[in-house]
Amino acid sequence: MMAFVHRFFDTSKLINLVLNISLLLLAVGAALLVGAVMIWLMDADPVKAYQALYEGAFGTTNSRAETLVKATPLLFVGIGICVAFRGGVVNVGGEGQMIIGALAAVWVALSFDTVPRFLENIPIHDFPHIFIVTASLLAGFLAGAAWGGIAGVLKAYFGVNEILSTIMLNQIALQLMNYLLNGVLLDPDQKDRVNRIPKTARIQDYAKLPRLEWFSDTPTRLHAGLIIGLALAVVVYILLWRTTLGYRIRAVGQSNRASRYAGINVKRQVLNAILISGGCAGLAGAVQVLGLQYRMQTDGSAAGFTGNAGFNGIVAALFGGLHPIGTIPASVFFGALLIGAQSIQREVQVPASLITTLNGLVVIFVVSSQIFIKRLTKRRASVPPQPTTPKSVPALQEEPTQ
Amino acid sequence: MPEHLLPTGHRRIDQMRMQGIVKKFPGVLAVDHVDFDVKAGEIHALLGENGAGKSTLMKILYGLYHQEEGQVFLNDLPVVIRSPNQAIQHGIGMIHQHFMLVPSLTVAQNVALGMKSSRGFLLDIDMVSKRIRELSEIYGLQVNPSTPIWQLAVGEQQRVEILRALYRGAALLILDEPTAVLTPQEVDDLFRILKQMTADGHALIFISHKLHEVLAISQRITVLRDGKQVYSIPTETATKETLAHMMVGRPVVLHYDLRPIEPGPARLRLEEVSATSDRGDEGLKKVSLQLHAGEIVGVAGVSGNGQRELAQVIAGMRSTSSGKIWLDNHDVTNHSPAAMNQHGLSHIPEARMTDGVIKNFTVAENFVLQNHGRKPYAWGGVFMNFRNITRQCKTAIKDYEIKTPSHETPIKSLSGGNIQKLVLARELSRQPRVLIAAQPTRGVDIGASEYIHHRLLEERTKGTAILLISEDLDEILALSDRIVVMYEGAIVGEVKRDQADIRTLGLMMAGSKVPV
Amino acid sequence: HHTRSAKAQDTFKVAVVMPSASNDLAFSQSMFDALTAIDAEMGDSFEFVFQEGTFVVDDAAVALREWASSGEYNLIIAHGSQYGAIIEELAPEFPDVSFAWGTDVDTFGYDNVFAYEAASDQGGFVNGVLAALLTKSDVIGVVGPIEVGDAKLYVDGFKAGVAWVNPEIAVNVNYIQSFSDVALASEAAQAHIANGADVLTGSAQMVVGAVGVAKETGNVLWFGQQSNQTELAPEIVVANQVYHWEIVLKDIISQIQSGTLGGTSYTLTLANGGLVIEYNDAYALSGFDKFVADAAIQGIIDGTVTYTLE
Amino acid sequence: MITDIIKASVAASAIRLATPYIFASLGETFGQRSGVLNLGVDGIMLLGAFAAYYAVFETGNLLLGVLAALIVGMLLGLAMAFISVTLQAEQGISGIGVYLFGLGLSELLFQKTVSTPTPIEGFPRINFPVLTDLPVLGEIFFHHNLLVYVAFALVPISSFILNRTTFGLQIRAVGQNPEAADAMGISVARVRYMTVMIGGALAGLAGASLSIALLNIFQSNLTAGQGFIAVALVYFGAWRPYWVMGGALLFSTVNALQLQVKTIENALGINVPSEFAVMAPYVVTIITLIFASKRVEQPTALTKPFERGES
Ligand SMILES: Nc1ncnc2c1ncn2[C@@H]1O[C@H](COP(=O)(O)OP(=O)(O)OP(=O)(O)O)[C@@H](O)[C@H]1O
Ligand SMILES: Nc1ncnc2c1ncn2[C@@H]1O[C@H](COP(=O)(O)OP(=O)(O)OP(=O)(O)O)[C@@H](O)[C@H]1O
Ligand SMILES: [Mg+2]
Ligand SMILES: [Mg+2]
């Protein structure tokens, strides 16, 4: 743990961090400036709009809570993306993996429609609750991992490019969700209605992740998923840089050839990377259901459930330097942006599409500003040569795994 | 050079002069006020240790880097060269240390790359191929224009690079370590071509770590050390010893004393091993070989005759199509690299930058590439033990005199020689019973080469069985107890060290069966 | 122009969240049009704000909670059946705030929740009757989004209407599993036509693609649903079932004004005028066909025409 | 039963469905061959679709519509090139940014201009003398609008450009070994700018093919994610135009087939859940790839920004 603290608090890193953050803010500012012009062109007041953005994201206890709620699935997906990309796997299947994870979690949660007797007899406070929630989360992780694993097996053993397979698997997962929510998982109350809504029954209270009541006096939707996400970030950080498994995954991500030379089973590590990544995305889905929505429902689209977290998590991870710890602030940043942007729509009544445009601009400006950060860090690193953190982004597409 | 082959608009270079060139990189003064010149019809050699600044100086001339100070003159006119494109237009060509070829394209396509086509925006590969054949004939460079580069051996790729420079009508040609990957025969061929080029009025700059080559081919020699020009003399007044001394800053031992050792029991046995090459043909044909404790067996051969496959098959990186491999009487045929490591095999791979190390990993991380999951580097095979890794790596850095800012530096910012030393340190630290050393000193300067050779000999004394694969016959002759020669995937002969001479070895490498 | 200003105390303020664009010619637009109509009628004493394009369920939760906790709105509408779970959670938390949601009938037992739905099977039935009368090939095609909710109700009603006229007529239904894929909807329509359909209908916003195909083919008719789609293809649209949520909203408003915050669930029907069959005047419907359709409408209203949905 | 399913109309449908994919995937092929991954294709398609639609809506001139889509696509390609080549931004994310930007802006502009989905007169079906009236073949091949033929004509043209021209050679070299290309005097940046702009223009055209040729209408998110499938199809086709076309046709054929099966399933007496029918093209695409050969010329520098002197 000391080494961990040390890693994050040496001065040169601190300066880099400050630089990073100021540039990030500058880029966001530039994007918002362009956005201001657009808002103004829409006959709305940009100042009021951005006030609304800030207020919407941070202004009240509730908005702060909502920002964190929005950040939670981004964090889970982002952490998974760190593992995948470090292992040289471009996992754009977060959407599908979230869906499958959520389906598994809700299925397990629902199967405990009463607290089983054997759980009640254990004299630990809240044991049935902890057991059922853990089982549901685990199911979410495993199912997400399995769904990612399909792409992993296809890549490692059949040479099918994972960008292709994960894009396709997202659609397949979506249809699977629609099928199950309108079929075996359908809320029994809905079964006999002609115009039934494709949703599951609500999970029991003891299957829910608790809300974080200490966060404020008034109830918010902030739930324990955030805490799990933070813990997961630390765990995955340790996994990647403190364990032999992480070493192997990173080695394979950097060089298939050198890894093969080193006796590392490249295919297995490719699979490991995407299994973990898919598992994290699966957890994101599970947490959304167990902590927030308490049931699954579909409007026929993936985003209706995931809120695009499967994609936004990639952005968060890359802005977080493909580092699980860096992904934490990056997720909060994006959570705030997404929440604040909606508030613009409500407060100054600009179309939702302006908000989407604005999000696009922020992503573009922030990602474009990275080069200046890179240049600055390089110049700073001049004399003497600095030991670098594992910051380098692995080459995404190296040789085919054969 | 025959006039009809010169592209139009091309300029003749009678004289090129670089004056007071300074180039800084973050933290290093790579080139420090260097004057350098070359004339038409002459070869000027550039010498220096790894990282002395040779490549940097030449990249400035070729427009890849820009000098902070100094001026380049062509035919006494100051010129500014901002890009390779401008260099090419001035008639400057460069053959890079790492080949600049596109593997999936054919020879002709690589040559045509970046050239104007006679048919406008349509490619005219037939025309290019025809001209390539003409040039091949004139200079005796055999290549098939329609072969993709990835199918060519390194030596052949080198020929393509030279052909391309000739094709483009380079009046001034920079050759950055062109011989590092060539066999003696290929070097002879190259030298013949270079001489022909100078006779045709080309100006040539030649970089090499091999002193005898420099002495043999150049008219003038300049030595760089730490970016500074420390020595510039006509070749006829230079000797190996002075040159080595000037480069390294201390005297260098150029000959080794190989005391005979009684070889121990056989450690590695190959029985009629065959394997398929990357190209899909039979790369290894029924190779049988025995390696005893305490001996160095040299594998000589022209590159691309199965040496790569041999090393990879033993290391478990390539599967055999038939035959058996025994390590200490265990059948290890087609075992994984991990298993081979377990059995006590160490392997210095030929392609150190792509196979031997992970460029973005730190020195320390690279130091435990194979053993990261084992004691003392890991707890229970799960958690890395960085305290031990750091300690052992620091010891290795000290013992092997590896020049690196720290054990946490990404290995890619070390020079090739130092990377090679780290690989060596790692492989020897595992106390191997058998060591495969493939091209251990390729592209490494003489100071470092000397060091690596000493280490190999020490290892031999300790009783390790060593297979030394090298295209450098001098190295083979200096270090091997026995020498086997490979040709077209098969072992075509074996000689004892004291019976070996360069001429017969050269003949065997060319495929003639010399009975031993 | 619908910005919130708390000046007039007696202004009735509504906030609504909806899944797609407010001008989607379908579900979201039906609510937007209703609110606009009420706004026109009540003038200064009515105001509404909206958040459109909120297909992400979770985002709707943020908006609804924000509105609820602001305490500024007399009524908060969650226009989308996928938002039900949010209302279920918010309602007990904000007992003084009135919520409405649809399309569903469930008020979750809370007395501050209104629920509303449309008996779209009724208009579907009428459309089906007309379609059956007009088809010459005896093949009719339906393009649907996903096989649930409002869309399924309409389609099932439509099928019943066709069967009421002539059970021999084939009604081919294609749920393309998307509310937004216009291209797929268009190809589904092509497939229907290639298999002999000469009358088409469909539900949800992606059907504009199908309307286009019908129009281009020339001799294929279209029946609209949710909004008046006549302008998409004046030559071939025969009739539309249009939702008039105004009648529900008006009642809700008056209930709230008299102190009742919820507890009622509404259904738009032909009888209560919430569902209206709007004919396309430009289409020359024969007197007989119109007579039968009107008879069906009347029959449904007075209960003489009954049907069962599959 | 089989003859009920496999009909000329299904083939014709497949050809129409494939058209936007072919445009967009060919464009993406150019970019990727030179080493630039543009994940923002869908956003460019949307803006191209809107530009074409709006131009036709205002002027009724179809050529102007095509031109508008090309220009808008090219400009977005230019922006994408600037971001990923000059600013060397992470290509995966900048693509997502461009996607969001295009998705939002196309809808915003639509709402501010036309506002409600309004049909326009798009490219008409071409009536070929004799050919159009041929049985079966006429319906499959000679019953389409101009842009459909342009899309398919672009396949051999793209293949020709990539394999037989100096520009194509430069593209391949830059995508495989930018250092080598640079050393041979080729401007890596110039080549990448051009390919990404070509990619943008073709993505714009893909959008136009939807809004002014196949659907003749605009609506928010008209493409419904087709741009992402187009990127996937580039991998399917392993960066070769003909294979990319094959992928687009395979995907679209399965899609047309599932629509056909669903349409007549009552008559066939079967009941395939819609969800599985809609899933079919995705599943078939993946499965096909498992059996496809893998020996390809891969742009090894894909997603890697190039900077001279960095090795
Ligand atoms: N791209 C670069 N960025 C930073 N520093 C560099 C770069 N290229 C070279 N250097 C520095 O310049 C110095 C000279 O390097 P150069 O490649 O010219 O050496 P060299 O003489 O060619 O060595 P070798 O014999 O290994 O080829 C090195 O010490 C190195 O630190
Ligand atoms: N990107 C870089 N950043 C910093 N230093 C660099 C970089 N590239 C090269 N160098 C430095 O340039 C020097 C020579 O590098 P080069 O790549 O020529 O080595 P090499 O060719 O592998 O060595 P050898 O001559 O042994 O083959 C090294 O000392 C290395 O530190
Ligand atoms: Mg070097
Ligand atoms: Mg060099």
Coordinates of N, CA, C and O in Angstrom, one line a residue, chain C residues 13 71 74 94 98 165 223 238-240 282:
Chain C
K13 N -48.4 24.4 -14.0 CA -47.1 24.0 -14.6 C -46.9 22.5 -14.8 O -47.1 21.8 -13.8
G71 N -40.3 21.2 -6.7 CA -41.5 21.6 -6.1 C -42.3 22.7 -7.0 O -43.2 23.3 -6.5
N74 N -47.0 21.4 -11.0 CA -48.2 20.8 -10.6 C -48.4 19.4 -11.1 O -49.1 18.6 -10.4
F94 N -42.2 11.6 -3.0 CA -42.7 13.0 -3.2 C -44.2 12.9 -3.1 O -44.9 13.1 -4.2
S98 N -47.7 15.5 -8.0 CA -48.6 14.7 -8.8 C -47.9 14.2 -10.1 O -47.2 15.0 -10.8
V165 N -64.0 -8.4 -41.2 CA -64.6 -8.3 -42.5 C -64.4 -9.6 -43.3 O -65.3 -10.1 -43.9
F223 N -52.3 3.1 -43.7 CA -53.1 3.5 -42.6 C -52.1 4.0 -41.5 O -51.2 3.3 -41.1
V238 N -55.1 6.5 -46.2 CA -56.5 6.4 -46.2 C -57.1 7.1 -44.9 O -57.9 8.0 -44.9
A239 N -56.6 6.6 -43.7 CA -57.0 7.1 -42.5 C -56.0 6.9 -41.4 O -55.0 6.1 -41.6
N240 N -56.1 7.7 -40.3 CA -55.1 7.6 -39.3 C -55.9 7.5 -38.0 O -56.9 8.1 -37.8
A282 N -58.2 13.9 -49.0 CA -57.7 13.8 -50.4 C -57.9 12.4 -51.0 O -57.8 12.2 -52.2

